[in-house]
Structures are given as C-alpha cells and as structure tokens.
Amino acid sequence: MRVMDRSVKNCYAGHMARPRQFDEEQVLRAVRDQFWDAGYAATSLEDLMRVSGLGKGSLYGAFGDKRQLFLRALRSYNETSCGYLQEMFSSTPRVLDALRAFLAAPVSDPGGAAARRGCLMANSTYELATTDPDVLTEARRTYETTTGLVAECVARAQDEGDMPRDADPIETARALLVAQQGLVFMGRTGLDIDKLTVTARTLTAQLLPGA
Amino acid sequence: MRVMDRSVKNCYAGHMARPRQFDEEQVLRAVRDQFWDAGYAATSLEDLMRVSGLGKGSLYGAFGDKRQLFLRALRSYNETSCGYLQEMFSSTPRVLDALRAFLAAPVSDPGGAAARRGCLMANSTYELATTDPDVLTEARRTYETTTGLVAECVARAQDEGDMPRDADPIETARALLVAQQGLVFMGRTGLDIDKLTVTARTLTAQLLPGA
DNA sequence: CGAGTTATTAACTGACCGGTCCACCATATG
DNA sequence: CATATGGTGGACCGGTCAGTTAATAACTCG
C-alpha cells in the first residue's frame, strides 16, 4: 500500500539534507484515484493519508493544502488525458476512426466500470465549477484544448476525404464533444452499458459519415 | 423572507393541536433552490434554515434529516420537470417542434444563467449517485421516464410523417437525451452561451430531420 | 376555559474536519 | 563522525457540522 521510493526527485539546488521518501507522481496518481472515486468534499485528509501512505506533514509540506493537492491531481489527470488523446489521434491510420473512438470512449470499457466512474474533470466540474474559479478555469481550458484537438482531426479527416468539406471543424468538434460528455453522464446514471453502447453507435452514425 | 401560511395542510386525522405555520411546498422549493445552487454537501443546515425561515426542530419534525429533505426536494423537482415536459409535448401542435425544444432546452435561457446552473438531477447524479443508492435509483427512474416520454413523441412524429419510420423511437429518444445532457454539461463548464446555442443547432440539424 | 397535543425555538452534544505545530529522525556534507 | 538541514508522523486545535433535547408557545377540542 505504501508508496516509497529511494530515488532522489527533489528539485532544490542548495543543500539537500534528506531526500523525499516518496515519488510525487505516484502519490498524485493515488490521490487522483481517491478524488475520482469519492469526489472532493467526500474525501478527507485521512483518506488521502491512507491512499498515499504519507502523514499530514509530508502531504502539506509537499503540496500545500487539500485544495492545492486536488488541483495538482486534476491538472495531472487532464494532461494525461489530453496526452492519450493526442497519441490516439496521431497514431490511428485513418483519422475518422480516431474520431469514432473519441465519441465512443465512454463506453469503450467492456464491463462498464469506467462508465460508472465517469471522468474526473467532468465530476469535478459538476461538484466545484460553480464555487471554485480555478476549477472552472481548468474546465474551460481543458475542454477548449480538447475541442481544438478534435477540430484538427476533423480537418484532417476532411483532407483525407472522409468528411464533407462544408462543415466547420470547430463546430463539428463541439458537437462531438457534447455528445461524448452526454454519454459520460448517462454512464453515471447507471444506465445499462449495453444500451449505452447501442446509443453510442446511433450517435456515431448520425454525427460521423460512413458505415 | 419567512414563509408563513395559515392554511392547514397537515395530513393527520386524529387530534390536530397546532397547524404548521409554513407551507410544505414553499419550503421544498426554497430548499431545492439552495441544493441546486450549492450542491448537497456544500449546503449546511444553517443554509436550509436561512432559506426556509424555519428552525432546525421544525425542519427535522417535518422532513426528517437532511438527506430525506434533499430526497424530497429532488423528487419534487423531477416531478415538476417531467410535468413541464409532458405539458410541452402534449400542447405543441407539431410534435417535431417539441423534440427540437427538448434538445435545445439547456440553451433556451437567453442570458445563459440556467445553463450555468444546470439541472438539479444531473448535478445530484454527479455528486451522489455513486455513494447514495437512493439518488442513483431516482436518477435511473427519472431518465427512464424521460426516455419514455421522448420516445412517445418520436413515435407521434413518425405518425405525423415528420420522422423516418425506420428509426427505433426508444433508441432515438436515448440519443436525444444524451445530446441534451451533453449540452447541460457544457453549460456547466462555462462555455459561452452563444457558442453553445450554435452547437445545439448543429446537433438538432444532425439528430432531427427537416430545417 | 383548560387540558392535551403539537409546532417552534435555541441551547447543547459529540463527532469530524482541515490545518498547524513540534519533537524526532534520516540523510548529505565536510 | 559531527552537524546542519529538512522530511516525517502524530498530537493537537479551533471551527463547523448534523442531529438531539427540553422548555416554551400556539392551537384544538371537550
């Protein structure tokens, strides 16, 4: 359970009396999973100590307070997500397939566990965006980035002759993102994953060309 | 601020020593707005006392604990919402227009205030559905009801010759609901209401026939 | 009018939370 | 090996929370 690491990851120059005994990224991952499953408010510092294996002092020393720790985990999550997206978009031979995969991503997990868990950024938006301006900013930033990435893909699909030229890439990207987030949401309502998968196919057929 | 009412709304038969000094439905509305704006966890009993004008004792005497009060407010909200929906569906001359209005409902508010506020059921699903089984049940029930209502509409639109006969009404309804909830979500991210309105139009054009 | 019943109010309780602080300790350096 | 540095863990604190209780007020009905 405990996340220990002898490797020296400190960034200070000066004198280094004692290196961190934990790996910051491992801690961020553990903390992110906790926030992901339970939400921000429902996660206590005790929970964070348990999943990270660290004491309060270490947590506060390394990350500041609970909110800052959460924001770091959230940003890390978003960077990872956007990274995955970019990789998928750039590695899929036919970019239209990547767009299909993007739309259907919320139902890509066979058992539906991922669908029930939802998306940390979406969960956080619903819980905190109205009260915490930093979360709102992060949400806007992330979804604008995502829209941009998808729009690039749409433009490439147009170049490849797989999508009609008359559609605005940005606008198409927004429609796809909206549909995707709708799927994410319905997954959270506990809607049967098979039914949701069918709906994802229906939406794919209507929003993206080809069979 | 105080919600007083001399009308006797108690349901007991037996001896009625002292009637409620407040109207239960008015209190439920006030409480619902509070939960709607701040969420469940972020709403304290003090908040509930403030917006209802009642003391703790009265609140607990009439509704039980915070969670029960929340569930009552949520159910009342859902009944009202479904009522509005049914009324719109039955009063719109051409049922296809009702479907368009349903899909675009999240952006129907000019200023975008409603979009930013979101939907109480959606907010609650994100905050509580994973931890509170009653909320999850309520979510499933509500969205199944909604799907059913929309599906009826789709079938009627088919009868009126406004939609192709080959589509499954239930499946079409799910796709529309998913798209609508996607719009609700993007509204919560603070996406500009004008952009969101355009996207709503884009989705309408792709998911519903006709101009 | 008064006895009985219920609504109302505010003081109170115990638990828990986020955050601070400090004594202790592991390590790098000379 | 001695010392300085800063990581570590847990005791501790003030505040807030949901929920309880008991005294009081308001009302019905005989």
CSV table of C-alpha atoms (C1' of nucleotides) in Angstrom, one decimal:
chain,number,residue,atom,x,y,z
A,1,MET,CA,0.0,0.0,0.0
A,2,ARG,CA,2.8,2.4,0.9
A,3,VAL,CA,4.4,4.3,-1.9
A,4,MET,CA,8.1,4.6,-1.1
A,5,ASP,CA,10.9,5.5,-3.3
A,6,ARG,CA,14.6,6.0,-2.7
A,7,SER,CA,15.2,7.9,-5.9
A,8,VAL,CA,16.0,11.5,-5.4
A,9,LYS,CA,13.4,13.6,-7.1
A,10,ASN,CA,13.9,16.9,-5.3
A,11,CYS,CA,14.3,19.9,-7.4
A,12,TYR,CA,16.1,22.2,-5.0
A,13,ALA,CA,19.6,23.2,-5.7
A,14,GLY,CA,21.2,24.2,-2.3
A,15,HIS,CA,21.8,21.7,0.4
A,16,MET,CA,19.7,18.5,0.4
A,17,ALA,CA,19.6,17.1,3.8
A,18,ARG,CA,17.1,14.4,3.3
A,19,PRO,CA,15.5,13.3,0.0
A,20,ARG,CA,11.8,12.7,-0.3
A,21,GLN,CA,10.9,9.1,0.6
A,22,PHE,CA,8.1,9.0,-1.9
A,23,ASP,CA,7.6,9.5,-5.6
A,24,GLU,CA,5.5,12.6,-6.2
A,25,GLU,CA,3.8,11.2,-9.3
A,26,GLN,CA,2.9,8.0,-7.6
A,27,VAL,CA,1.3,10.0,-4.8
A,28,LEU,CA,-0.6,12.2,-7.3
A,29,ARG,CA,-1.9,9.1,-9.0
A,30,ALA,CA,-3.1,7.6,-5.7
A,31,VAL,CA,-4.7,10.8,-4.7
A,32,ARG,CA,-6.3,11.3,-8.0
A,33,ASP,CA,-8.0,7.9,-7.9
A,34,GLN,CA,-9.3,8.7,-4.4
A,35,PHE,CA,-10.8,12.1,-5.6
A,36,TRP,CA,-12.1,10.3,-8.7
A,37,ASP,CA,-14.0,7.7,-6.8
A,38,ALA,CA,-15.3,9.8,-3.9
A,39,GLY,CA,-15.3,13.4,-5.1
A,40,TYR,CA,-13.5,16.3,-3.5
A,41,ALA,CA,-15.7,17.1,-0.5
A,42,ALA,CA,-16.3,13.4,0.4
A,43,THR,CA,-12.5,12.8,0.5
A,44,SER,CA,-11.0,13.5,3.9
A,45,LEU,CA,-7.4,14.1,4.7
A,46,GLU,CA,-7.4,10.8,6.4
A,47,ASP,CA,-8.4,9.2,3.1
A,48,LEU,CA,-5.6,11.0,1.4
A,49,MET,CA,-3.1,9.8,4.0
A,50,ARG,CA,-4.3,6.3,3.7
A,51,VAL,CA,-4.1,6.0,-0.1
A,52,SER,CA,-0.8,7.9,-0.3
A,53,GLY,CA,0.8,6.3,2.7
A,54,LEU,CA,2.0,9.7,3.8
A,55,GLY,CA,1.5,11.7,7.0
A,56,LYS,CA,-0.2,15.1,7.1
A,57,GLY,CA,3.1,16.8,7.5
A,58,SER,CA,4.5,15.3,4.4
A,59,LEU,CA,1.4,16.0,2.4
A,60,TYR,CA,1.3,19.6,3.4
A,61,GLY,CA,5.0,20.1,3.1
A,62,ALA,CA,5.0,18.8,-0.5
A,63,PHE,CA,1.7,20.0,-1.9
A,64,GLY,CA,0.2,22.7,0.4
A,65,ASP,CA,-3.3,22.2,1.5
A,66,LYS,CA,-6.0,19.8,0.3
A,67,ARG,CA,-7.3,22.1,-2.4
A,68,GLN,CA,-3.9,22.7,-4.0
A,69,LEU,CA,-3.3,18.9,-3.9
A,70,PHE,CA,-6.6,18.4,-5.6
A,71,LEU,CA,-5.8,20.9,-8.3
A,72,ARG,CA,-2.4,19.3,-9.0
A,73,ALA,CA,-4.0,15.9,-9.3
A,74,LEU,CA,-6.7,17.3,-11.6
A,75,ARG,CA,-4.2,19.1,-13.8
A,76,SER,CA,-2.1,15.9,-13.9
A,77,TYR,CA,-5.2,14.0,-14.9
A,78,ASN,CA,-6.0,16.4,-17.7
A,79,GLU,CA,-2.5,16.4,-19.1
A,80,THR,CA,-2.5,12.6,-19.1
A,81,SER,CA,-5.9,12.6,-20.8
A,82,CYS,CA,-5.0,15.1,-23.5
A,83,GLY,CA,-1.8,13.1,-24.0
A,84,TYR,CA,-3.7,9.9,-24.6
A,85,LEU,CA,-6.0,11.8,-27.0
A,86,GLN,CA,-3.1,13.3,-28.9
A,87,GLU,CA,-1.4,9.9,-29.2
A,88,MET,CA,-4.5,8.2,-30.4
A,89,PHE,CA,-5.2,11.0,-32.9
A,90,SER,CA,-1.7,10.8,-34.3
A,91,SER,CA,-1.3,7.1,-34.3
A,92,THR,CA,-4.6,6.0,-35.9
A,93,PRO,CA,-4.0,5.4,-39.6
A,94,ARG,CA,-7.4,6.7,-40.7
A,95,VAL,CA,-8.3,9.7,-38.6
A,96,LEU,CA,-12.0,9.2,-39.0
A,97,ASP,CA,-11.6,6.0,-36.9
A,98,ALA,CA,-10.0,8.1,-34.2
A,99,LEU,CA,-13.0,10.4,-34.1
A,100,ARG,CA,-15.3,7.4,-33.8
A,101,ALA,CA,-13.1,6.1,-30.9
A,102,PHE,CA,-13.2,9.5,-29.3
A,103,LEU,CA,-17.0,9.6,-29.3
A,104,ALA,CA,-17.4,6.1,-28.1
A,105,ALA,CA,-14.6,6.3,-25.5
A,106,PRO,CA,-17.1,6.5,-22.5
A,107,VAL,CA,-18.4,3.0,-23.4
A,108,SER,CA,-15.0,1.5,-24.5
A,109,ASP,CA,-14.6,-0.3,-21.2
A,110,PRO,CA,-16.2,-3.8,-21.5
A,111,GLY,CA,-17.6,-4.1,-18.0
A,112,GLY,CA,-18.9,-0.6,-17.9
A,113,ALA,CA,-16.8,0.2,-14.7
A,114,ALA,CA,-15.2,3.1,-16.4
A,115,ALA,CA,-18.6,4.4,-17.5
A,116,ARG,CA,-19.8,4.3,-13.9
A,117,ARG,CA,-16.7,6.0,-12.7
A,118,GLY,CA,-17.0,8.8,-15.2
A,119,CYS,CA,-14.4,11.4,-15.9
A,120,LEU,CA,-12.6,13.2,-13.1
A,121,MET,CA,-12.7,16.5,-14.9
A,122,ALA,CA,-16.5,16.1,-15.6
A,123,ASN,CA,-17.1,15.0,-12.0
A,124,SER,CA,-15.1,18.0,-10.7
A,125,THR,CA,-16.9,20.4,-12.9
A,126,TYR,CA,-20.2,19.4,-11.6
A,127,GLU,CA,-19.1,19.4,-8.0
A,128,LEU,CA,-16.9,22.5,-7.9
A,129,ALA,CA,-17.0,24.7,-11.0
A,130,THR,CA,-19.7,27.0,-9.6
A,131,THR,CA,-17.8,27.7,-6.4
A,132,ASP,CA,-14.1,27.3,-7.3
A,133,PRO,CA,-12.9,29.6,-10.1
A,134,ASP,CA,-9.7,27.6,-10.5
A,135,VAL,CA,-11.7,24.5,-11.3
A,136,LEU,CA,-13.8,26.4,-13.7
A,137,THR,CA,-10.7,27.8,-15.4
A,138,GLU,CA,-9.3,24.3,-15.6
A,139,ALA,CA,-12.5,23.0,-17.1
A,140,ARG,CA,-12.7,25.7,-19.8
A,141,ARG,CA,-9.0,25.3,-20.6
A,142,THR,CA,-9.3,21.5,-20.9
A,143,TYR,CA,-12.4,21.5,-23.0
A,144,GLU,CA,-11.1,24.2,-25.3
A,145,THR,CA,-7.9,22.2,-25.7
A,146,THR,CA,-9.9,19.0,-26.4
A,147,THR,CA,-12.1,20.9,-28.9
A,148,GLY,CA,-9.0,22.1,-30.7
A,149,LEU,CA,-7.5,18.6,-30.9
A,150,VAL,CA,-10.7,17.1,-32.2
A,151,ALA,CA,-11.2,20.0,-34.7
A,152,GLU,CA,-7.7,19.3,-36.0
A,153,CYS,CA,-8.7,15.7,-36.5
A,154,VAL,CA,-11.9,16.8,-38.3
A,155,ALA,CA,-9.9,19.0,-40.6
A,156,ARG,CA,-7.5,16.1,-41.3
A,157,ALA,CA,-10.5,13.8,-42.0
A,158,GLN,CA,-11.7,16.3,-44.5
A,159,ASP,CA,-8.3,16.3,-46.1
A,160,GLU,CA,-8.5,12.5,-46.3
A,161,GLY,CA,-11.8,12.8,-48.0
A,162,ASP,CA,-13.7,11.1,-45.1
A,163,MET,CA,-15.8,14.0,-44.1
A,164,PRO,CA,-17.7,16.6,-46.0
A,165,ARG,CA,-15.8,19.8,-46.7
A,166,ASP,CA,-18.7,22.2,-45.9
A,167,ALA,CA,-18.7,21.6,-42.1
A,168,ASP,CA,-16.8,23.8,-39.7
A,169,PRO,CA,-14.2,21.7,-37.9
A,170,ILE,CA,-14.5,23.6,-34.7
A,171,GLU,CA,-18.3,23.3,-34.7
A,172,THR,CA,-18.2,19.7,-35.6
A,173,ALA,CA,-15.7,19.1,-32.8
A,174,ARG,CA,-18.0,20.8,-30.3
A,175,ALA,CA,-20.9,18.6,-31.3
A,176,LEU,CA,-18.8,15.5,-30.9
A,177,LEU,CA,-17.6,16.7,-27.5
A,178,VAL,CA,-21.1,17.4,-26.3
A,179,ALA,CA,-22.3,14.0,-27.5
A,180,GLN,CA,-19.3,12.3,-25.8
A,181,GLN,CA,-19.9,14.1,-22.5
A,182,GLY,CA,-23.6,13.2,-22.7
A,183,LEU,CA,-22.5,9.6,-22.9
A,184,VAL,CA,-20.2,10.1,-19.9
A,185,PHE,CA,-23.2,11.5,-18.0
A,186,MET,CA,-25.6,8.7,-18.9
A,187,GLY,CA,-22.9,6.2,-17.8
A,188,ARG,CA,-23.0,7.8,-14.3
A,189,THR,CA,-26.8,7.4,-14.1
A,190,GLY,CA,-26.1,3.6,-14.1
A,191,LEU,CA,-27.8,3.1,-17.5
A,192,ASP,CA,-27.0,-0.4,-18.7
A,193,ILE,CA,-23.7,-0.4,-20.5
A,194,ASP,CA,-25.1,-2.4,-23.4
A,195,LYS,CA,-27.9,0.1,-24.0
A,196,LEU,CA,-25.4,2.9,-23.8
A,197,THR,CA,-23.2,1.2,-26.3
A,198,VAL,CA,-26.0,1.0,-28.8
A,199,THR,CA,-26.8,4.7,-28.2
A,200,ALA,CA,-23.1,5.5,-28.8
A,201,ARG,CA,-23.4,3.7,-32.2
A,202,THR,CA,-26.6,5.5,-33.0
A,203,LEU,CA,-24.9,8.8,-32.3
A,204,THR,CA,-21.8,7.8,-34.3
A,205,ALA,CA,-24.0,7.0,-37.3
A,206,GLN,CA,-25.7,10.4,-37.1
A,207,LEU,CA,-22.7,12.6,-36.3
A,208,LEU,CA,-20.0,10.9,-38.4
A,209,PRO,CA,-20.2,9.8,-42.0
A,210,GLY,CA,-19.6,6.3,-43.4
A,211,ALA,CA,-20.5,2.9,-42.0
B,1,MET,CA,-38.1,36.0,3.7
B,2,ARG,CA,-40.1,33.9,6.1
B,3,VAL,CA,-42.6,31.5,4.6
B,4,MET,CA,-45.8,31.6,6.7
B,5,ASP,CA,-49.1,30.1,5.9
B,6,ARG,CA,-52.2,29.8,8.0
B,7,SER,CA,-53.8,27.1,5.7
B,8,VAL,CA,-54.0,23.8,7.4
B,9,LYS,CA,-52.1,21.3,5.3
B,10,ASN,CA,-51.5,18.6,7.8
B,11,CYS,CA,-52.4,15.1,6.8
B,12,TYR,CA,-53.1,13.5,10.3
B,13,ALA,CA,-56.6,12.5,11.1
B,14,GLY,CA,-56.7,12.5,15.0
B,15,HIS,CA,-56.2,15.5,17.1
B,16,MET,CA,-54.6,18.4,15.5
B,17,ALA,CA,-53.2,20.6,18.2
B,18,ARG,CA,-51.3,23.2,16.2
B,19,PRO,CA,-51.2,23.6,12.5
B,20,ARG,CA,-47.9,24.1,10.6
B,21,GLN,CA,-47.0,27.7,10.3
B,22,PHE,CA,-45.4,27.1,6.9
B,23,ASP,CA,-46.3,25.7,3.6
B,24,GLU,CA,-44.5,22.5,2.9
B,25,GLU,CA,-44.3,23.0,-0.8
B,26,GLN,CA,-42.9,26.6,-0.5
B,27,VAL,CA,-40.2,25.2,1.9
B,28,LEU,CA,-39.4,22.4,-0.6
B,29,ARG,CA,-39.0,25.0,-3.4
B,30,ALA,CA,-36.7,27.2,-1.3
B,31,VAL,CA,-34.7,24.2,-0.2
B,32,ARG,CA,-34.5,22.8,-3.7
B,33,ASP,CA,-33.0,26.1,-5.0
B,34,GLN,CA,-30.4,26.0,-2.3
B,35,PHE,CA,-29.4,22.5,-3.1
B,36,TRP,CA,-29.5,23.4,-6.8
B,37,ASP,CA,-27.1,26.3,-6.4
B,38,ALA,CA,-24.7,24.9,-3.9
B,39,GLY,CA,-25.0,21.1,-4.1
B,40,TYR,CA,-25.8,18.7,-1.3
B,41,ALA,CA,-22.6,18.6,0.7
B,42,ALA,CA,-21.9,22.3,0.5
B,43,THR,CA,-25.3,23.1,1.8
B,44,SER,CA,-25.4,23.3,5.6
B,45,LEU,CA,-28.4,23.1,7.9
B,46,GLU,CA,-27.9,26.7,8.6
B,47,ASP,CA,-28.3,27.5,4.9
B,48,LEU,CA,-31.5,25.4,4.9
B,49,MET,CA,-32.8,27.3,7.9
B,50,ARG,CA,-32.0,30.6,6.3
B,51,VAL,CA,-33.7,29.9,3.0
B,52,SER,CA,-36.7,28.3,4.6
B,53,GLY,CA,-37.1,30.6,7.5
B,54,LEU,CA,-37.6,27.6,9.8
B,55,GLY,CA,-35.7,26.3,12.8
B,56,LYS,CA,-33.9,23.0,13.0
B,57,GLY,CA,-36.6,21.5,15.0
B,58,SER,CA,-39.3,22.3,12.5
B,59,LEU,CA,-37.2,21.1,9.6
B,60,TYR,CA,-36.5,17.8,11.4
B,61,GLY,CA,-40.0,17.4,12.6
B,62,ALA,CA,-41.5,17.9,9.2
B,63,PHE,CA,-39.0,16.2,6.9
B,64,GLY,CA,-36.6,14.0,9.0
B,65,ASP,CA,-32.9,14.6,8.4
B,66,LYS,CA,-31.0,16.5,5.8
B,67,ARG,CA,-30.8,13.6,3.4
B,68,GLN,CA,-34.5,12.9,3.5
B,69,LEU,CA,-35.3,16.5,3.0
B,70,PHE,CA,-32.9,16.6,0.0
B,71,LEU,CA,-34.6,13.5,-1.5
B,72,ARG,CA,-38.0,15.0,-1.2
B,73,ALA,CA,-36.8,18.2,-2.8
B,74,LEU,CA,-35.2,16.2,-5.6
B,75,ARG,CA,-38.3,14.1,-6.2
B,76,SER,CA,-40.4,17.2,-6.3
B,77,TYR,CA,-38.0,18.7,-8.8
B,78,ASN,CA,-38.2,15.7,-11.0
B,79,GLU,CA,-42.0,15.5,-10.9
B,80,THR,CA,-42.2,19.2,-11.8
B,81,SER,CA,-39.7,18.7,-14.7
B,82,CYS,CA,-41.5,15.7,-16.1
B,83,GLY,CA,-44.7,17.6,-15.7
B,84,TYR,CA,-43.4,20.5,-17.8
B,85,LEU,CA,-42.1,18.1,-20.4
B,86,GLN,CA,-45.4,16.3,-20.7
B,87,GLU,CA,-47.3,19.6,-21.0
B,88,MET,CA,-44.9,20.8,-23.7
B,89,PHE,CA,-45.1,17.5,-25.5
B,90,SER,CA,-48.9,17.5,-25.4
B,91,SER,CA,-49.5,21.2,-26.2
B,92,THR,CA,-47.1,21.7,-29.1
B,93,PRO,CA,-49.1,21.5,-32.4
B,94,ARG,CA,-46.3,19.8,-34.3
B,95,VAL,CA,-44.6,17.3,-32.1
B,96,LEU,CA,-41.3,17.6,-34.0
B,97,ASP,CA,-41.0,21.1,-32.7
B,98,ALA,CA,-41.4,19.8,-29.2
B,99,LEU,CA,-38.5,17.5,-29.8
B,100,ARG,CA,-36.4,20.4,-31.0
B,101,ALA,CA,-37.3,22.4,-28.0
B,102,PHE,CA,-36.4,19.4,-25.7
B,103,LEU,CA,-33.0,19.1,-27.2
B,104,ALA,CA,-32.3,22.8,-27.1
B,105,ALA,CA,-33.8,23.3,-23.6
B,106,PRO,CA,-30.4,23.7,-21.9
B,107,VAL,CA,-29.7,26.8,-24.0
B,108,SER,CA,-33.3,28.2,-24.0
B,109,ASP,CA,-32.5,30.7,-21.4
B,110,PRO,CA,-31.3,34.0,-23.1
B,111,GLY,CA,-28.7,35.0,-20.6
B,112,GLY,CA,-27.3,31.6,-20.1
B,113,ALA,CA,-27.9,31.7,-16.3
B,114,ALA,CA,-30.0,28.5,-16.5
B,115,ALA,CA,-27.2,26.8,-18.5
B,116,ARG,CA,-24.7,27.7,-15.8
B,117,ARG,CA,-27.0,26.5,-13.1
B,118,GLY,CA,-27.5,23.2,-14.8
B,119,CYS,CA,-30.1,20.6,-13.9
B,120,LEU,CA,-30.6,19.6,-10.2
B,121,MET,CA,-31.0,15.9,-11.1
B,122,ALA,CA,-27.8,16.0,-13.2
B,123,ASN,CA,-25.8,17.8,-10.6
B,124,SER,CA,-27.0,15.4,-7.9
B,125,THR,CA,-26.2,12.4,-10.1
B,126,TYR,CA,-22.7,13.6,-10.4
B,127,GLU,CA,-22.3,14.4,-6.8
B,128,LEU,CA,-24.1,11.5,-5.1
B,129,ALA,CA,-25.1,8.7,-7.5
B,130,THR,CA,-22.0,6.7,-6.7
B,131,THR,CA,-22.5,6.8,-2.9
B,132,ASP,CA,-26.2,7.1,-2.4
B,133,PRO,CA,-28.3,4.3,-3.8
B,134,ASP,CA,-31.5,6.2,-3.5
B,135,VAL,CA,-30.2,9.0,-5.6
B,136,LEU,CA,-29.0,6.5,-8.2
B,137,THR,CA,-32.4,4.9,-8.2
B,138,GLU,CA,-34.1,8.3,-8.6
B,139,ALA,CA,-31.7,9.1,-11.5
B,140,ARG,CA,-32.5,5.9,-13.3
B,141,ARG,CA,-36.2,6.3,-12.7
B,142,THR,CA,-36.3,9.9,-13.9
B,143,TYR,CA,-34.2,9.3,-17.1
B,144,GLU,CA,-36.2,6.2,-17.9
B,145,THR,CA,-39.4,8.2,-17.6
B,146,THR,CA,-37.9,10.9,-19.7
B,147,THR,CA,-36.7,8.5,-22.4
B,148,GLY,CA,-40.2,7.0,-22.4
B,149,LEU,CA,-41.9,10.4,-22.9
B,150,VAL,CA,-39.5,11.4,-25.6
B,151,ALA,CA,-39.9,8.1,-27.3
B,152,GLU,CA,-43.7,8.6,-27.4
B,153,CYS,CA,-43.1,11.9,-29.0
B,154,VAL,CA,-40.8,10.3,-31.6
B,155,ALA,CA,-43.4,7.8,-32.4
B,156,ARG,CA,-46.0,10.5,-32.8
B,157,ALA,CA,-43.6,12.5,-35.0
B,158,GLN,CA,-43.3,9.4,-37.2
B,159,ASP,CA,-47.1,9.2,-37.4
B,160,GLU,CA,-47.2,12.8,-38.4
B,161,GLY,CA,-44.8,12.0,-41.2
B,162,ASP,CA,-42.1,14.2,-39.7
B,163,MET,CA,-39.6,11.5,-38.9
B,164,PRO,CA,-38.4,8.4,-40.8
B,165,ARG,CA,-40.3,5.2,-39.9
B,166,ASP,CA,-37.2,3.0,-39.8
B,167,ALA,CA,-35.7,4.5,-36.6
B,168,ASP,CA,-36.5,2.9,-33.2
B,169,PRO,CA,-38.3,5.5,-31.1
B,170,ILE,CA,-36.6,4.4,-27.8
B,171,GLU,CA,-33.2,4.5,-29.4
B,172,THR,CA,-33.8,7.9,-31.0
B,173,ALA,CA,-35.0,9.2,-27.6
B,174,ARG,CA,-31.9,8.0,-25.9
B,175,ALA,CA,-29.7,9.7,-28.5
B,176,LEU,CA,-31.6,12.9,-28.0
B,177,LEU,CA,-31.4,12.7,-24.2
B,178,VAL,CA,-27.7,12.0,-24.4
B,179,ALA,CA,-27.1,15.0,-26.6
B,180,GLN,CA,-29.3,17.2,-24.3
B,181,GLN,CA,-27.4,16.2,-21.2
B,182,GLY,CA,-24.2,16.9,-23.1
B,183,LEU,CA,-25.4,20.4,-23.6
B,184,VAL,CA,-26.3,20.7,-20.0
B,185,PHE,CA,-22.8,19.6,-19.1
B,186,MET,CA,-21.1,22.0,-21.4
B,187,GLY,CA,-23.2,24.8,-20.0
B,188,ARG,CA,-21.7,24.0,-16.6
B,189,THR,CA,-18.2,24.3,-17.9
B,190,GLY,CA,-18.9,28.0,-18.6
B,191,LEU,CA,-18.7,27.6,-22.3
B,192,ASP,CA,-20.1,30.8,-23.9
B,193,ILE,CA,-23.8,30.5,-24.3
B,194,ASP,CA,-23.8,31.8,-27.9
B,195,LYS,CA,-21.3,29.1,-28.9
B,196,LEU,CA,-23.4,26.5,-27.1
B,197,THR,CA,-26.5,27.7,-28.8
B,198,VAL,CA,-24.8,27.2,-32.2
B,199,THR,CA,-23.8,23.7,-31.2
B,200,ALA,CA,-27.3,23.0,-30.1
B,201,ARG,CA,-28.4,24.0,-33.6
B,202,THR,CA,-25.8,21.8,-35.1
B,203,LEU,CA,-26.9,18.8,-33.1
B,204,THR,CA,-30.5,19.5,-33.9
B,205,ALA,CA,-29.7,19.5,-37.6
B,206,GLN,CA,-27.9,16.2,-37.4
B,207,LEU,CA,-30.3,14.3,-35.0
B,208,LEU,CA,-33.6,15.6,-36.2
B,209,PRO,CA,-34.9,15.9,-39.7
B,210,GLY,CA,-36.1,19.0,-41.5
B,211,ALA,CA,-35.0,22.6,-41.5
C,1,DC,C1',-61.7,27.9,29.9
C,2,DG,C1',-58.2,24.4,30.5
C,3,DA,C1',-56.2,20.0,29.4
C,4,DG,C1',-53.8,17.8,25.9
C,5,DT,C1',-51.1,17.9,21.8
C,6,DT,C1',-48.1,19.6,18.5
C,7,DA,C1',-45.0,23.2,16.4
C,8,DT,C1',-41.3,26.0,17.4
C,9,DT,C1',-37.0,27.7,19.2
C,10,DA,C1',-32.4,27.8,20.7
C,11,DA,C1',-29.1,25.8,23.5
C,12,DC,C1',-26.5,21.8,23.6
C,13,DT,C1',-23.7,17.5,22.1
C,14,DG,C1',-20.5,14.6,20.1
C,15,DA,C1',-18.1,13.7,16.1
C,16,DC,C1',-15.2,15.1,12.4
C,17,DC,C1',-12.7,18.1,9.6
C,18,DG,C1',-8.8,20.8,7.7
C,19,DG,C1',-4.8,22.7,9.2
C,20,DT,C1',-0.8,23.7,12.4
C,21,DC,C1',3.0,22.6,15.2
C,22,DC,C1',6.7,20.3,17.1
C,23,DA,C1',9.6,16.6,18.6
C,24,DC,C1',12.0,13.2,16.2
C,25,DC,C1',14.8,11.2,12.7
C,26,DA,C1',17.2,10.2,8.2
C,27,DT,C1',20.4,11.8,5.3
C,28,DA,C1',24.1,14.8,2.8
C,29,DT,C1',28.1,17.2,3.6
C,30,DG,C1',32.6,18.5,5.5
D,1,DC,C1',31.8,11.2,13.0
D,2,DA,C1',29.5,15.6,13.9
D,3,DT,C1',26.4,18.8,12.4
D,4,DA,C1',23.0,21.1,9.8
D,5,DT,C1',19.0,20.5,7.0
D,6,DG,C1',14.7,19.4,6.0
D,7,DG,C1',11.4,15.3,5.7
D,8,DT,C1',8.2,12.7,8.7
D,9,DG,C1',4.4,11.5,11.7
D,10,DG,C1',1.2,12.3,15.1
D,11,DA,C1',-0.7,15.0,18.8
D,12,DC,C1',-3.3,18.9,18.9
D,13,DC,C1',-6.6,22.9,17.9
D,14,DG,C1',-10.4,25.8,16.5
D,15,DG,C1',-14.3,25.6,13.9
D,16,DT,C1',-18.2,23.6,11.9
D,17,DC,C1',-21.4,20.2,11.1
D,18,DA,C1',-25.7,17.2,11.6
D,19,DG,C1',-28.6,16.0,14.9
D,20,DT,C1',-30.9,16.0,19.9
D,21,DT,C1',-33.3,17.7,23.6
D,22,DA,C1',-36.0,20.3,26.6
D,23,DA,C1',-38.5,24.4,27.6
D,24,DT,C1',-42.0,27.3,25.5
D,25,DA,C1',-45.6,28.9,22.6
D,26,DA,C1',-49.7,28.1,19.8
D,27,DC,C1',-53.6,25.8,18.8
D,28,DT,C1',-57.8,22.3,19.1
D,29,DC,C1',-61.4,20.4,21.4
D,30,DG,C1',-64.1,18.9,25.1
